């Protein structure tokens, strides 16, 4: 899905690829990871195993891009569920985000909670890293962004 947005008065084009749980795309994931500039690492708050796989995805992205750091957001999805269904607590997400060195938020696709904000934050993280890289090597940032949901 391609989406044109304006974030903090800056235009951006998001190429959004959602490959979560789709094995038919697994062979293409490395290529998409190399091409992406920002990443949403998404787990279900009702599925501890999805939370535990997050660090594996982060390492896979870093290997595919051959870098030490990339713009990413840790996202706990399904925050609309009641506590009886919750397997991952908010503080666990916050702690993992701190370890990963990235922002954290919870969302609900069903109830449309923080959906747009997580993409906006991903773009902000990309812009922030681009500015840091420009300060080091004065390289100009590209206007298009690719964001992957894993």
Short mmCIF file of C-alpha atoms in Angstrom, two decimals:
data_model
loop_
_atom_site.label_atom_id
_atom_site.label_comp_id
_atom_site.label_asym_id
_atom_site.label_seq_id
_atom_site.Cartn_x
_atom_site.Cartn_y
_atom_site.Cartn_z
CA UNK A 1 0.00 0.00 0.00
CA UNK A 2 1.32 3.45 -0.89
CA UNK A 3 0.18 6.46 1.10
CA UNK A 4 1.11 10.13 0.77
CA UNK A 5 1.11 12.00 4.08
CA UNK A 6 2.28 15.27 5.59
CA UNK A 7 4.00 14.95 8.94
CA UNK A 8 5.34 17.98 10.80
CA UNK A 9 4.77 20.06 7.63
CA UNK A 10 6.95 17.70 5.56
CA UNK A 11 5.52 15.57 2.73
CA UNK A 12 6.33 11.86 2.80
CA UNK A 13 5.36 8.85 0.74
CA UNK A 14 4.91 5.66 2.73
CA UNK A 15 5.25 2.28 1.05
CA UNK A 16 3.68 0.00 3.65
CA UNK A 17 4.35 -3.73 3.50
CA UNK A 18 2.58 -5.97 6.00
CA UNK A 19 4.13 -9.44 5.83
CA UNK A 20 3.25 -10.65 9.32
CA UNK A 21 2.28 -14.31 9.33
CA UNK A 22 2.37 -14.61 5.56
CA UNK A 23 4.83 -17.37 4.80
CA UNK A 24 4.46 -16.90 1.04
CA UNK A 25 6.40 -13.63 1.43
CA UNK A 26 9.21 -15.00 3.59
CA UNK A 27 11.60 -15.33 0.65
CA UNK A 28 11.09 -11.66 -0.20
CA UNK A 29 11.40 -10.34 3.36
CA UNK A 30 15.18 -9.88 3.23
CA UNK A 31 14.92 -7.76 0.09
CA UNK A 32 12.14 -5.65 1.61
CA UNK A 33 14.13 -5.27 4.81
CA UNK A 34 17.16 -4.03 2.85
CA UNK A 35 15.03 -1.50 0.97
CA UNK A 36 13.05 -0.18 3.94
CA UNK A 37 14.02 2.95 5.83
CA UNK A 38 11.79 2.53 8.89
CA UNK A 39 10.18 -0.42 10.62
CA UNK A 40 7.22 -1.12 12.86
CA UNK A 41 7.97 -4.18 14.98
CA UNK A 42 4.46 -5.35 15.81
CA UNK A 43 3.37 -7.98 18.31
CA UNK A 44 -0.03 -8.92 19.69
CA UNK A 45 -0.53 -8.14 23.37
CA UNK A 46 -2.60 -11.35 23.45
CA UNK A 47 0.24 -13.54 22.08
CA UNK A 48 3.44 -13.74 24.14
CA UNK A 49 5.27 -15.69 21.43
CA UNK A 50 4.84 -12.79 18.99
CA UNK A 51 6.40 -10.50 21.62
CA UNK A 52 9.30 -12.88 22.14
CA UNK A 53 10.03 -12.93 18.39
CA UNK A 54 10.56 -9.17 18.20
CA UNK A 55 14.30 -9.25 18.95
CA UNK A 56 14.73 -11.91 16.23
CA UNK A 57 13.06 -9.59 13.70
CA UNK A 58 15.20 -6.66 14.80
CA UNK A 59 18.39 -8.67 14.33
CA UNK A 60 17.16 -9.92 10.96
CA UNK A 61 16.60 -6.33 9.81
CA UNK A 62 20.03 -5.20 11.00
CA UNK A 63 21.68 -8.15 9.22
CA UNK A 64 19.76 -7.55 6.00
CA UNK A 65 20.73 -3.87 6.00
CA UNK A 66 24.25 -4.50 7.36
CA UNK A 67 23.93 -1.68 9.90
CA UNK A 68 23.91 -1.25 13.67
CA UNK A 69 20.80 0.92 13.96
CA UNK A 70 17.65 1.65 11.96
CA UNK A 71 14.56 3.75 12.67
CA UNK A 72 11.97 1.49 14.29
CA UNK A 73 8.95 1.60 16.55
CA UNK A 74 7.88 -1.21 18.87
CA UNK A 75 4.11 -1.63 18.58
CA UNK A 76 1.86 -3.71 20.83
CA UNK A 77 -1.32 -4.35 18.83
CA UNK A 78 -4.83 -5.25 20.07
CA UNK A 79 -4.77 -2.88 23.04
CA UNK A 80 -8.57 -2.86 22.86
CA UNK A 81 -8.69 -6.35 24.42
CA UNK A 82 -9.55 -6.65 28.10
CA UNK A 83 -6.96 -7.68 30.67
CA UNK A 84 -8.18 -11.29 30.66
CA UNK A 85 -6.79 -11.66 27.12
CA UNK A 86 -3.58 -9.69 27.70
CA UNK A 87 -0.41 -11.82 27.79
CA UNK A 88 2.09 -8.94 27.48
CA UNK A 89 1.89 -6.05 29.94
CA UNK A 90 2.49 -2.42 28.94
CA UNK A 91 5.61 -2.19 31.13
CA UNK A 92 7.11 -5.20 29.32
CA UNK A 93 6.69 -3.40 26.01
CA UNK A 94 8.22 -0.24 27.46
CA UNK A 95 11.19 -2.20 28.82
CA UNK A 96 11.80 -3.97 25.51
CA UNK A 97 11.59 -0.67 23.61
CA UNK A 98 14.19 0.79 25.95
CA UNK A 99 16.47 -2.21 25.31
CA UNK A 100 15.94 -1.86 21.56
CA UNK A 101 16.50 1.90 21.72
CA UNK A 102 13.22 2.82 20.07
CA UNK A 103 9.85 4.40 20.87
CA UNK A 104 6.95 2.23 22.04
CA UNK A 105 3.20 2.49 21.67
CA UNK A 106 0.16 0.29 21.84
CA UNK A 107 -2.41 0.28 19.06
CA UNK A 108 -5.68 -1.27 18.05
CA UNK A 109 -6.33 -1.81 14.36
CA UNK A 110 -9.91 -2.76 15.21
CA UNK A 111 -10.68 0.36 17.26
CA UNK A 112 -8.32 2.64 15.28
CA UNK A 113 -6.25 3.57 18.34
CA UNK A 114 -2.82 5.09 17.56
CA UNK A 115 -2.75 3.57 14.05
CA UNK A 116 -1.90 6.77 12.23
CA UNK A 117 0.33 7.97 15.05
CA UNK A 118 2.61 4.92 14.84
CA UNK A 119 3.26 5.62 11.14
CA UNK A 120 3.80 9.31 11.87
CA UNK A 121 6.28 8.40 14.59
CA UNK A 122 8.08 6.03 12.21
CA UNK A 123 8.51 8.88 9.71
CA UNK A 124 9.79 11.15 12.50
CA UNK A 125 12.35 8.49 13.45
CA UNK A 126 13.45 8.21 9.80
CA UNK A 127 13.82 11.99 9.48
CA UNK A 128 15.73 12.11 12.78
CA UNK A 129 18.18 9.43 11.64
CA UNK A 130 18.55 11.07 8.21
CA UNK A 131 19.46 14.35 9.94
CA UNK A 132 21.98 12.54 12.13
CA UNK A 133 23.53 10.96 9.03
CA UNK A 134 23.56 14.32 7.23
CA UNK A 135 25.41 15.86 10.14
CA UNK A 136 28.07 13.17 9.76
CA UNK A 137 28.43 13.03 5.98
CA UNK A 138 26.14 15.84 4.65
CA UNK A 139 24.22 13.30 2.56
CA UNK A 140 20.78 14.54 1.45
CA UNK A 141 17.72 12.51 2.58
CA UNK A 142 15.43 10.95 -0.02
CA UNK A 143 11.76 12.02 0.01
CA UNK A 144 10.21 8.52 -0.16
CA UNK A 145 9.97 6.21 2.84
CA UNK A 146 9.28 2.51 3.09
CA UNK A 147 7.84 1.14 6.27
CA UNK A 148 7.55 -2.57 7.06
CA UNK A 149 5.25 -4.23 9.55
CA UNK A 150 6.71 -7.45 10.92
#
